[in-house]
CSV table of C-alpha atoms in Angstrom, one decimal:
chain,number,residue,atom,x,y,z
A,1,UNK,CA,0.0,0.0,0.0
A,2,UNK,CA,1.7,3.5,-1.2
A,3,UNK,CA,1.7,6.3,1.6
A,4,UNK,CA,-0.4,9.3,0.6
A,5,UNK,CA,1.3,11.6,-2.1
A,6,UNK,CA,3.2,7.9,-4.0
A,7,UNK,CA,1.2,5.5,-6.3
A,8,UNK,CA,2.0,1.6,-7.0
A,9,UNK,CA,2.8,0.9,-10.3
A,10,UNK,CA,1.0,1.9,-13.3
A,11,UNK,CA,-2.1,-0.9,-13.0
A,12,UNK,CA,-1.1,-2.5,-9.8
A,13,UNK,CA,-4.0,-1.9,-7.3
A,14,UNK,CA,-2.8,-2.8,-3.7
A,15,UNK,CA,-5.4,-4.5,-1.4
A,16,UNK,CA,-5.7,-1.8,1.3
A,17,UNK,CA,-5.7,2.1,1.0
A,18,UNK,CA,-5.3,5.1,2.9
A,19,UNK,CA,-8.8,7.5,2.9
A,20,UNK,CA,-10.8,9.9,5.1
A,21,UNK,CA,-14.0,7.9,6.4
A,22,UNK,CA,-17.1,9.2,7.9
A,23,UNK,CA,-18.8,6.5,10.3
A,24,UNK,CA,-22.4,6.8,11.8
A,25,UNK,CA,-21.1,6.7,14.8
A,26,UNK,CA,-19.3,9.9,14.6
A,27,UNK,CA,-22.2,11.9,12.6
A,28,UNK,CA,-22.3,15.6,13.6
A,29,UNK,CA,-19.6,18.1,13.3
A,30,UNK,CA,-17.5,17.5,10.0
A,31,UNK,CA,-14.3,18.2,12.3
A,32,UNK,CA,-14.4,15.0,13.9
A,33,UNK,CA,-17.1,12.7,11.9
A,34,UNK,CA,-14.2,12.5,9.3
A,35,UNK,CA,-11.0,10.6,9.8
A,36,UNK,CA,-8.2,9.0,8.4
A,37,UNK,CA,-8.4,5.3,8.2
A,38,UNK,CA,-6.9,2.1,6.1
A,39,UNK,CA,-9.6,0.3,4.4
A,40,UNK,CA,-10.0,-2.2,1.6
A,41,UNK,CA,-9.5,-0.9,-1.9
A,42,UNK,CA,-12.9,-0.9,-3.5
A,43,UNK,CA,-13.4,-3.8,-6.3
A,44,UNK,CA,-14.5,-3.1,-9.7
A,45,UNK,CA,-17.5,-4.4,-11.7
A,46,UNK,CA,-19.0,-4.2,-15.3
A,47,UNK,CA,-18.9,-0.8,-16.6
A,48,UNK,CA,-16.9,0.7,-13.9
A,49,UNK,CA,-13.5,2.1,-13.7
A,50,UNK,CA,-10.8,2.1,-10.9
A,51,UNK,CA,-8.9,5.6,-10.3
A,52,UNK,CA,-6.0,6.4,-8.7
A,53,UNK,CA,-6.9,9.9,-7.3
A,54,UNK,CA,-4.3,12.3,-7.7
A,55,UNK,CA,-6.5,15.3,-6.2
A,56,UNK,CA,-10.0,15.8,-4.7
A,57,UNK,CA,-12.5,19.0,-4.3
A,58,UNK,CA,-14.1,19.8,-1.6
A,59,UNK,CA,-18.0,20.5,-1.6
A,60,UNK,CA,-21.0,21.1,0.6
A,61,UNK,CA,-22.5,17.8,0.2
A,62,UNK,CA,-20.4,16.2,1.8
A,63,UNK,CA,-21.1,18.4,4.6
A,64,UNK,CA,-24.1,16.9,4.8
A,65,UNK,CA,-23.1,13.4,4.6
A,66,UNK,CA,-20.5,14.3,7.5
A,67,UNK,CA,-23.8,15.3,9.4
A,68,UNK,CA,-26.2,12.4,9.0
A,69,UNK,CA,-28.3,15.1,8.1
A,70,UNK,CA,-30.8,15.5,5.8
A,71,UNK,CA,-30.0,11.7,4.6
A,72,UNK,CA,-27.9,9.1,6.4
A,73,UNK,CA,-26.2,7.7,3.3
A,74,UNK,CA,-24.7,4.6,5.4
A,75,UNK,CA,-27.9,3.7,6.1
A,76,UNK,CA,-30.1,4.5,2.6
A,77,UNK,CA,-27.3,2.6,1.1
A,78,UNK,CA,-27.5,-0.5,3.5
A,79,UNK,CA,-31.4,-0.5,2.8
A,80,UNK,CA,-30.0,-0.6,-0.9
A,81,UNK,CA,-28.3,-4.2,-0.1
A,82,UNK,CA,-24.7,-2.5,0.1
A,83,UNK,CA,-23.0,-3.6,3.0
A,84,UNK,CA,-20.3,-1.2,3.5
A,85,UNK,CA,-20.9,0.3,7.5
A,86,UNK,CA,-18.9,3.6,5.9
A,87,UNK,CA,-18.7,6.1,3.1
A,88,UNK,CA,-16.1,7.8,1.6
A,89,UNK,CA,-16.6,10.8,0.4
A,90,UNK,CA,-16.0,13.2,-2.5
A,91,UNK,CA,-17.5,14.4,-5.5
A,92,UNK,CA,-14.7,15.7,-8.0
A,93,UNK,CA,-11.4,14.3,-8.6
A,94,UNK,CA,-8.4,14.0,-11.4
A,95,UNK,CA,-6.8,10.9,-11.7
A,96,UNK,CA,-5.1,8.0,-13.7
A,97,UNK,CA,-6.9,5.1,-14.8
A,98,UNK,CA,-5.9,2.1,-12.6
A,99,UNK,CA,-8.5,-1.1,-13.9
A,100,UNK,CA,-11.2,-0.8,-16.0
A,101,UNK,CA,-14.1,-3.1,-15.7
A,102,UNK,CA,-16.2,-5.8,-18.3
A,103,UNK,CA,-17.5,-3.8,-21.4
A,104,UNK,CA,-15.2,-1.1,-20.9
A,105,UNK,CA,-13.7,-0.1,-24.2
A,106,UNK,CA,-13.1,3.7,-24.6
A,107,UNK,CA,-11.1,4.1,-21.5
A,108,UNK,CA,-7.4,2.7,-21.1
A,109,UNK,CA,-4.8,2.2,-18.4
A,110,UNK,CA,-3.0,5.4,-17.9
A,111,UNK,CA,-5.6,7.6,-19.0
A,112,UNK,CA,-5.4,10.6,-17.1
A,113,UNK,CA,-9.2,11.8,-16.5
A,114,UNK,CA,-11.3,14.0,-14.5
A,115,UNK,CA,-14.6,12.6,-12.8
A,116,UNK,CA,-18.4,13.9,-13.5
A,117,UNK,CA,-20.5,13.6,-10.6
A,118,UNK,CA,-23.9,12.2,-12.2
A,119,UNK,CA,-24.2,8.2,-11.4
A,120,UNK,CA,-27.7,5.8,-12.7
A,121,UNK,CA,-28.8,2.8,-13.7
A,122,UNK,CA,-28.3,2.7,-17.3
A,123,UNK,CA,-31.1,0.5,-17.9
A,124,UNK,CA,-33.5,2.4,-15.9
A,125,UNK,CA,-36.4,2.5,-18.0
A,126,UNK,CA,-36.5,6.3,-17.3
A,127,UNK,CA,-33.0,6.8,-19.4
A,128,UNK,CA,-34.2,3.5,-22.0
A,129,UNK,CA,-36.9,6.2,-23.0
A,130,UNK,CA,-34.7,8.7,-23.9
A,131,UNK,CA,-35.2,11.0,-20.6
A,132,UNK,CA,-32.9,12.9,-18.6
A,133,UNK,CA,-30.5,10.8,-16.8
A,134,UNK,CA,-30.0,13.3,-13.9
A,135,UNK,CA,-34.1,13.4,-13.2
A,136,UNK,CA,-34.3,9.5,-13.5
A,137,UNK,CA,-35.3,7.5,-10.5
A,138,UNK,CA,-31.5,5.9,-9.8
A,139,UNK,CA,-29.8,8.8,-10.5
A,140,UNK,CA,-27.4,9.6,-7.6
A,141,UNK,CA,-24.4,12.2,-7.0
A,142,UNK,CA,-21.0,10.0,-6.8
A,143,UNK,CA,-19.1,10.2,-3.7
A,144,UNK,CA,-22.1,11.5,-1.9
A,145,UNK,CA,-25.5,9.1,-2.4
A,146,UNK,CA,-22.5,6.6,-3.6
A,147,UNK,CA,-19.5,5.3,-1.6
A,148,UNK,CA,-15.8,5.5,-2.7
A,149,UNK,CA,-15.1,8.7,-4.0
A,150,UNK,CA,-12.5,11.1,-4.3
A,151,UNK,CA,-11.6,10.8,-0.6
A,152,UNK,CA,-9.4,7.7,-1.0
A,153,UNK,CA,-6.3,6.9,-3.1
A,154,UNK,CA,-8.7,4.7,-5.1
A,155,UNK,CA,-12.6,5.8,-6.0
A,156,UNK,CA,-14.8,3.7,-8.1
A,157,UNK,CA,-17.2,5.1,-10.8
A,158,UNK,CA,-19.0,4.6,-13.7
A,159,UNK,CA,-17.4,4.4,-17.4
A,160,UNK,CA,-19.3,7.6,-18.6
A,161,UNK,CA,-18.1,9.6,-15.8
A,162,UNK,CA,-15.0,9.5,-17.3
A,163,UNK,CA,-13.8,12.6,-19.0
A,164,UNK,CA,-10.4,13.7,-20.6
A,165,UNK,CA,-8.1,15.8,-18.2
A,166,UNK,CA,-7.3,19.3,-19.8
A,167,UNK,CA,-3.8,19.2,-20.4
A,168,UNK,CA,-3.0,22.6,-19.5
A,169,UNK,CA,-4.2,22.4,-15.9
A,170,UNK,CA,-2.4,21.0,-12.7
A,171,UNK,CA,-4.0,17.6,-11.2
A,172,UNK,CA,-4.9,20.3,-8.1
A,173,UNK,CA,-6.7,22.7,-10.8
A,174,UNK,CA,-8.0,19.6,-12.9
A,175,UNK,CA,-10.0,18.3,-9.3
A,176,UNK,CA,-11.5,21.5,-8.4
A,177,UNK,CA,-14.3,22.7,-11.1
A,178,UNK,CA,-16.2,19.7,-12.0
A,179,UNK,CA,-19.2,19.3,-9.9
A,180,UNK,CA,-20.1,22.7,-9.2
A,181,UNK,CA,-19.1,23.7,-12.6
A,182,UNK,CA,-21.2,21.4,-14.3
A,183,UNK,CA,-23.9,22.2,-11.9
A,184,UNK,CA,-23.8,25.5,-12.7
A,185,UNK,CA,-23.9,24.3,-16.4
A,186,UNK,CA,-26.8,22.5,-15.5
A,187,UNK,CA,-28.7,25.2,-13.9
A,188,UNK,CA,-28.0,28.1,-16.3
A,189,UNK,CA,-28.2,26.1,-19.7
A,190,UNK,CA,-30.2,22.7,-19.0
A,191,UNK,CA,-34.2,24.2,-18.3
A,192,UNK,CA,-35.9,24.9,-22.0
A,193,UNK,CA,-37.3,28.6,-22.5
A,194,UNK,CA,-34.9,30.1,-19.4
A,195,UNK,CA,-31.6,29.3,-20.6
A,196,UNK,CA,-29.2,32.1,-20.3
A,197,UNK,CA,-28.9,33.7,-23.4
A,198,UNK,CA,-26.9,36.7,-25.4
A,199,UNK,CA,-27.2,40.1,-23.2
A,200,UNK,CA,-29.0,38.2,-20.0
A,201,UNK,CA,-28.6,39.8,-16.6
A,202,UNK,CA,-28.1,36.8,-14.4
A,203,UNK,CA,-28.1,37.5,-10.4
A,204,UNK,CA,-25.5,35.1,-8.7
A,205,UNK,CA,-25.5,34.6,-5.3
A,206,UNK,CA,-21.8,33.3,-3.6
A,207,UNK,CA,-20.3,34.7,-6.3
A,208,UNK,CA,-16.9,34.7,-4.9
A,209,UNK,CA,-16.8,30.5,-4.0
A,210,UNK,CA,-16.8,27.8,-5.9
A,211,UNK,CA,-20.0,27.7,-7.6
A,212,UNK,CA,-20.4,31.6,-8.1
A,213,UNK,CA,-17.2,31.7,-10.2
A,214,UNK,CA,-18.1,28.6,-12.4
A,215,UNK,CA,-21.9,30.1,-12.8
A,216,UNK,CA,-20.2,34.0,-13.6
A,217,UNK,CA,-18.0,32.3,-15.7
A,218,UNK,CA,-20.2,30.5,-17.8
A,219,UNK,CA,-22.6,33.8,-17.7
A,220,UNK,CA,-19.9,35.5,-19.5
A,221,UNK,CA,-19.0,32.4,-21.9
A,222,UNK,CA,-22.7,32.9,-23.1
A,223,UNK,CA,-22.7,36.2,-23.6
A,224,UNK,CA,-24.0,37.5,-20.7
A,225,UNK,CA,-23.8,40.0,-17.9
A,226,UNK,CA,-23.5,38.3,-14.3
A,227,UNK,CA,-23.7,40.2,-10.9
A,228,UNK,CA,-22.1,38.5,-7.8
A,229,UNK,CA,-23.6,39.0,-4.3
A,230,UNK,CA,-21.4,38.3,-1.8
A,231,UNK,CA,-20.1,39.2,1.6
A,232,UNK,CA,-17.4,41.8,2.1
A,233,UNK,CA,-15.6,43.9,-0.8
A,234,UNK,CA,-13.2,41.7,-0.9
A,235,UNK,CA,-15.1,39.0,-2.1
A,236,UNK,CA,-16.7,41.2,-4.6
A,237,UNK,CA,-13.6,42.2,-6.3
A,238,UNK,CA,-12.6,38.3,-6.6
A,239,UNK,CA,-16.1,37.5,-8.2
A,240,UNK,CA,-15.5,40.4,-10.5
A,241,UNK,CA,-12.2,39.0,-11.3
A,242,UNK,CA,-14.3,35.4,-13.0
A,243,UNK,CA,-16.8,37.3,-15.0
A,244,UNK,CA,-19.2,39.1,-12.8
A,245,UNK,CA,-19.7,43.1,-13.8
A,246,UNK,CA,-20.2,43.9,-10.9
A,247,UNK,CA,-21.2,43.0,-6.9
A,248,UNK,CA,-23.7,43.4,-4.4
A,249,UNK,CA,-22.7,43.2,-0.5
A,250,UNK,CA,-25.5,41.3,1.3
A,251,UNK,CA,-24.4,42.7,4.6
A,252,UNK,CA,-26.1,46.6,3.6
A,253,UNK,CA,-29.3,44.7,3.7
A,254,UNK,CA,-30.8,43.3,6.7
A,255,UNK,CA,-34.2,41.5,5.4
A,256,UNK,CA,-32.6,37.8,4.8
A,257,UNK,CA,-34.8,34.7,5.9
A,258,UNK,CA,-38.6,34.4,6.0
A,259,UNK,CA,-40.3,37.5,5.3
A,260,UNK,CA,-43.6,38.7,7.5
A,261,UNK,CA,-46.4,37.3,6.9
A,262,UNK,CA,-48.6,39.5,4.1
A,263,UNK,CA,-51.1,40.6,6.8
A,264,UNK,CA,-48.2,42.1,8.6
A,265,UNK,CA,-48.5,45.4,7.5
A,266,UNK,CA,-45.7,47.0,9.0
A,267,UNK,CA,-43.5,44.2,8.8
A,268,UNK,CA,-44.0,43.9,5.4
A,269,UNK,CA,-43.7,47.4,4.5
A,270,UNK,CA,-40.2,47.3,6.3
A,271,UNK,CA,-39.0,43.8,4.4
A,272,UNK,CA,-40.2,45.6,1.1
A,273,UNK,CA,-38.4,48.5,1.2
A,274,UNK,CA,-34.8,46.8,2.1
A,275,UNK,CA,-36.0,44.5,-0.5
A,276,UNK,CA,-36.3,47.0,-3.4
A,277,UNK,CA,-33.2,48.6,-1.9
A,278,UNK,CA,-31.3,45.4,-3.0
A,279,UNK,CA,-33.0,45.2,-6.5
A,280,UNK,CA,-32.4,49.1,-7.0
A,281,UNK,CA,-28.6,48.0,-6.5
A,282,UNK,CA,-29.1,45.7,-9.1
A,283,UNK,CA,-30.1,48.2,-11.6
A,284,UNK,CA,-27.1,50.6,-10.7
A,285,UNK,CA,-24.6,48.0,-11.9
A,286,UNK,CA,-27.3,47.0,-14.5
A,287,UNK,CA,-27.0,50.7,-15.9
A,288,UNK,CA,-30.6,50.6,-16.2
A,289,UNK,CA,-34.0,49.5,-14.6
A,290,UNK,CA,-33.1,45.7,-15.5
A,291,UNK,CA,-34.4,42.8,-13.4
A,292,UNK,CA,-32.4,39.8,-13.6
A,293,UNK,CA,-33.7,37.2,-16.2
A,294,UNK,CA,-32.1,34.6,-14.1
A,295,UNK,CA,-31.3,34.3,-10.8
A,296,UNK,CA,-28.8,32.0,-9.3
A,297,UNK,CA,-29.6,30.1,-6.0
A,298,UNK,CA,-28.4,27.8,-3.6
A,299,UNK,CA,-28.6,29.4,-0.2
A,300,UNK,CA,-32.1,28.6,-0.2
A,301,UNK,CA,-34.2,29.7,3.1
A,302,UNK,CA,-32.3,33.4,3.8
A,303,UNK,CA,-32.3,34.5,0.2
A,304,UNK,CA,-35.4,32.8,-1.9
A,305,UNK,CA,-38.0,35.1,-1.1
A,306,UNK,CA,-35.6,38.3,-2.3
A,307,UNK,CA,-34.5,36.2,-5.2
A,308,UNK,CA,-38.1,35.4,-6.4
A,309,UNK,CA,-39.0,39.4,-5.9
A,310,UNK,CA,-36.5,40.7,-7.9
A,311,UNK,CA,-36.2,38.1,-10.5
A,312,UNK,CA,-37.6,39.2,-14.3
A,313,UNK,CA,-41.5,38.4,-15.2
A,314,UNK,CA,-41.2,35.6,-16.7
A,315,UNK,CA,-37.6,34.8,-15.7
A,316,UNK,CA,-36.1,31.6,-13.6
A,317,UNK,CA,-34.9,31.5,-10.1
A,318,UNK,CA,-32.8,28.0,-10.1
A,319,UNK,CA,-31.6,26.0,-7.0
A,320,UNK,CA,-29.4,23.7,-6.6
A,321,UNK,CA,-28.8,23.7,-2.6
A,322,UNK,CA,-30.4,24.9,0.8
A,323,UNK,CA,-27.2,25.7,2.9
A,324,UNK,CA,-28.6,28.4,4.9
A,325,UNK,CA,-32.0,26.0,5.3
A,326,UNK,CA,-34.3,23.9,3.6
A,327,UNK,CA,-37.8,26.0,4.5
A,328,UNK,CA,-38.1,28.4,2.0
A,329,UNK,CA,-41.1,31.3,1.4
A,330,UNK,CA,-42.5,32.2,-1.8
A,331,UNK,CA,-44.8,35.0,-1.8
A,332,UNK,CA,-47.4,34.0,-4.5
A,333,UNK,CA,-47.6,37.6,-4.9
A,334,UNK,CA,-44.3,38.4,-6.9
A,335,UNK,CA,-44.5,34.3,-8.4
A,336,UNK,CA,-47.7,33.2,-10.4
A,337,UNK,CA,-49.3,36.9,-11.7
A,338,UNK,CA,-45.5,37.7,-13.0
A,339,UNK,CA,-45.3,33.8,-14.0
A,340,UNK,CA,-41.4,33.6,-13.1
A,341,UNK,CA,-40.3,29.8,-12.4
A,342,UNK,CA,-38.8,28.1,-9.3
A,343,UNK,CA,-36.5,25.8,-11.0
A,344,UNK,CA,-34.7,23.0,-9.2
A,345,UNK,CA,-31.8,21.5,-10.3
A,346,UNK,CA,-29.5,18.6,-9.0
A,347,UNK,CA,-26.2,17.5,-10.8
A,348,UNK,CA,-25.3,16.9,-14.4
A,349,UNK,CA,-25.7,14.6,-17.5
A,350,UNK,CA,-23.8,13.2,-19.9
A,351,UNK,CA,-24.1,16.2,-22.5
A,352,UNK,CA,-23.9,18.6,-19.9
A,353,UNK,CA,-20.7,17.1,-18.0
A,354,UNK,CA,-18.7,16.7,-21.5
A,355,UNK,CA,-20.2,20.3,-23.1
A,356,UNK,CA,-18.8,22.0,-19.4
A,357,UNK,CA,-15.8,20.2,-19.9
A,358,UNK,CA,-14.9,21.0,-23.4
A,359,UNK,CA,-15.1,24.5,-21.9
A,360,UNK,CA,-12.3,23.8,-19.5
A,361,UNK,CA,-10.3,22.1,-22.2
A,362,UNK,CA,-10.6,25.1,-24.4
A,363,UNK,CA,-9.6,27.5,-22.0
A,364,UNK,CA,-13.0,29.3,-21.1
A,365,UNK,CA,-13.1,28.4,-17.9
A,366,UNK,CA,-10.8,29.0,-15.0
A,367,UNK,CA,-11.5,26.0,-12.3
A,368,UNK,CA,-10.9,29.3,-9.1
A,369,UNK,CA,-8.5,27.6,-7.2
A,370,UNK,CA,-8.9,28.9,-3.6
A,371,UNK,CA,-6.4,26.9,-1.6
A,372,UNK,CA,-4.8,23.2,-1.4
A,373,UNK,CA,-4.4,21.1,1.2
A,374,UNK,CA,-3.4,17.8,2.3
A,375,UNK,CA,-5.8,14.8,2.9
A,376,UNK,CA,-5.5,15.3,6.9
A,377,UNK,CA,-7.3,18.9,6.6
A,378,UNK,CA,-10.0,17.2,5.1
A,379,UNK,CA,-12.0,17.3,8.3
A,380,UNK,CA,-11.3,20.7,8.9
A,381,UNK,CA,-12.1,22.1,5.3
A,382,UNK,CA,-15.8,20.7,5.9
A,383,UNK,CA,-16.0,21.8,9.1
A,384,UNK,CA,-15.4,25.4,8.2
A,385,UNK,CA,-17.4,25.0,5.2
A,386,UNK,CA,-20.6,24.0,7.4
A,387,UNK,CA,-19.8,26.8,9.9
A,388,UNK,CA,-20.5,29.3,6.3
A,389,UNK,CA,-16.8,30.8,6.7
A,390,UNK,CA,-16.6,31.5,3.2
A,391,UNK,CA,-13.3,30.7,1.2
A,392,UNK,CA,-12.5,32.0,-2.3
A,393,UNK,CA,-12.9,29.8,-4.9
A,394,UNK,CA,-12.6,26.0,-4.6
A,395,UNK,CA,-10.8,23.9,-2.3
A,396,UNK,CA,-8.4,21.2,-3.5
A,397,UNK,CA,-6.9,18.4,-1.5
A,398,UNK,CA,-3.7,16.2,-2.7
A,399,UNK,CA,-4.0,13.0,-2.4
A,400,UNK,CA,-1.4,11.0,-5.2
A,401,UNK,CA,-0.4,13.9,-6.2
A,402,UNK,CA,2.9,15.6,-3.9
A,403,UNK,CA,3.0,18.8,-6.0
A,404,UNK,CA,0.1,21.5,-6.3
A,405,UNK,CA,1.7,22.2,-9.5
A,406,UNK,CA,2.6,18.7,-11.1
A,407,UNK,CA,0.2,17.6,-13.4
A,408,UNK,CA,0.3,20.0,-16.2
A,409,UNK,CA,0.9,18.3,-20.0
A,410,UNK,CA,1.0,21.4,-22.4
């Protein structure tokens, strides 16, 4: 078994491996719910690969699965016949091909690769019929509904996860993008009739982390105009540096969370006015009296109500998360007579994971390194991530790689 930072030999899969494990018996605070143990390599079947991980990002899911909270993945998974008592997590890596499974033939030994996050069935009669992959039934996110992922030396996916590494980028830079970029992808180009288009204003909330700078990024790509809202000025100088035309700081406004209730008169008059406030100071940067044809969300309970008031008639709100809370309010008001949309969205498919990526590839895209660190500040990278002490960009742990800057092929 290689220490952390070595691999075996190109194809040679030891029997044990070094990896951060979360157990139930240690749900709660990410801090100490993750630690570093030995376990057994995972084993490979039909249509799955084997990768060494070179590098691992870090995202808020796993948060979650640190937690126990809202789903106890150990335990949906052992209703689900696995047997693991475990998981390992980790939801974007860059790696080598190590094995490849039965009725694998595009993918070789050696290949150097990053990971997409969408997982399914592929016979799920859902996907047989020609139907998003992402909204089928058995779709999953790998390395957090699934076990083994990017928190071990080895993970085990699925063939069609399996996307070319961009030459140009480091195995730390290579990990960091993928699942929030092709989220992002997901959420700004995947819902028919409010995709972003030429000259769209597009609010993004968190624009300075790791999803705001993918989603102001690919705003930009498409030939629109993002703004960022974010915490300090700080922040809102690094969003502007990925694409955003300008920033909004949340803390001048003081209306977050649920809003009064509508036959609050005074409350309502006071949440209204810091309300239009906060879409006034989207019009400044706008240069004109422009609501935003999209808006950008994943906070979820503090910002939804504000994000549904000042979206466009007839524009989207999208969401991908909750991380401020799961209990949203919609005021009816501002939603069906201005028939905006409350879109969800959850992951990536195929076309979306290998469209985002051919982005990165070209050059379009900048995967926002924040920091790296090493496998043993796993723990505490979640930790602060759950206590909302915001980073910039994305986080990238080494795992076979030594080097934050080995990696690069052009």
């Amino acid at each position: 078994m290689p220490d952390v930072g070595q691999l075996p030999p190109l194809g040679v899969v030891p029997p044990k491996m070094h990896a951060q494990v979360i157990r139930p018996d240690r749900y709660g605070d990410p801090g100490t719910a993750f630690q570093h143990e030995v376990v057994p390599t995972p084993k490979i079947g039909p249509g799955e690969v084997l990768i060494a991980v070179m590098a691992a990002g870090i995202n808020y899911n796993n948060v979650w699965a640190a937690r126990g909270y809202p789903v106890d993945q150990v335990a949906t998974r052992q209703r689900r016949g696995e047997t693991e008592d475990f998981h390992i997590g980790g939801s974007d890596a860059s790696g080598i091909v190590y094995a490849v499974g039965a009725d694998v033939d595009n993918i070789s030994i050696g290949d150097e690769v990053i990971i997409h996050p969408g997982v399914w069935d592929e016979n799920d009669p859902w996907i047989a019929a020609g139907r998003d992959q992402m909204i089928a039934p058995s779709a999953r996110i790998w390395g957090y509904d699934t076990n083994y992922g990017s928190f071990g030396q080895f993970a085990r996916v699925q063939a069609h996860q399996v996307l070319p590494k961009a030459p140009h980028l480091t195995w730390a830079e290579a990990a960091a993008p993928t699942l929030v970029g092709t989220t992002a992808y997901r959420m700004l180009h995947g819902w028919a009739g409010n995709t972003v288009q030429d000259g769209d204003l597009v609010l993004v909330w968190g624009g300075s982390g790791g999803l705001g700078t993918q989603a102001s990024q690919l705003v930009r790509a498409a030939g629109g105009r993002a703004i960022a809202v974010v915490s300090d000025d700080e922040r809102g100088e690094y969003a502007m540096k990925y694409g955003a035309i300008g920033y909004i700081n949340r803390r001048e406004f003081n209306h977050w969370g649920i809003p009064p209730l509508v036959d609050d008169t005074e409350g309502q008059k006071a949440w209204s006015a810091s309300a239009r406030a906060f879409g006034k100071k989207i019009w400044e940067i706008a240069g004109a009296k422009e609501d935003p044809a999209i808006v950008f969300e994943h906070p979820g309970a503090a910002t939804i109500p504000t994000s549904i008031f000042v979206c466009r008639p007839g524009g989207m709100v999208t969401v991908c998360a909750g991380t401020t809370g799961f209990d949203a309010m919609v005021d009816l008001r501002y939603h069906w007579t201005r028939q905006k949309r409350l879109q969800g969205s959850h992951g990536t498919n195929d076309a979306q994971a290998v469209a985002y990526n051919q982005l990165v590839i070209d050059g379009k895209i900048d995967p926002c390194v924040g920091r790296v660190l090493a496998i043993d500040d796993i723990p505490r990278a979640h930790a602060e991530m759950g206590r909302g002490e915001e980073v910039f960009g994305n986080t990238v742990i080494l795992i076979g790689a030594s080097d934050p800057d080995a990696g690069k092929r052009s």
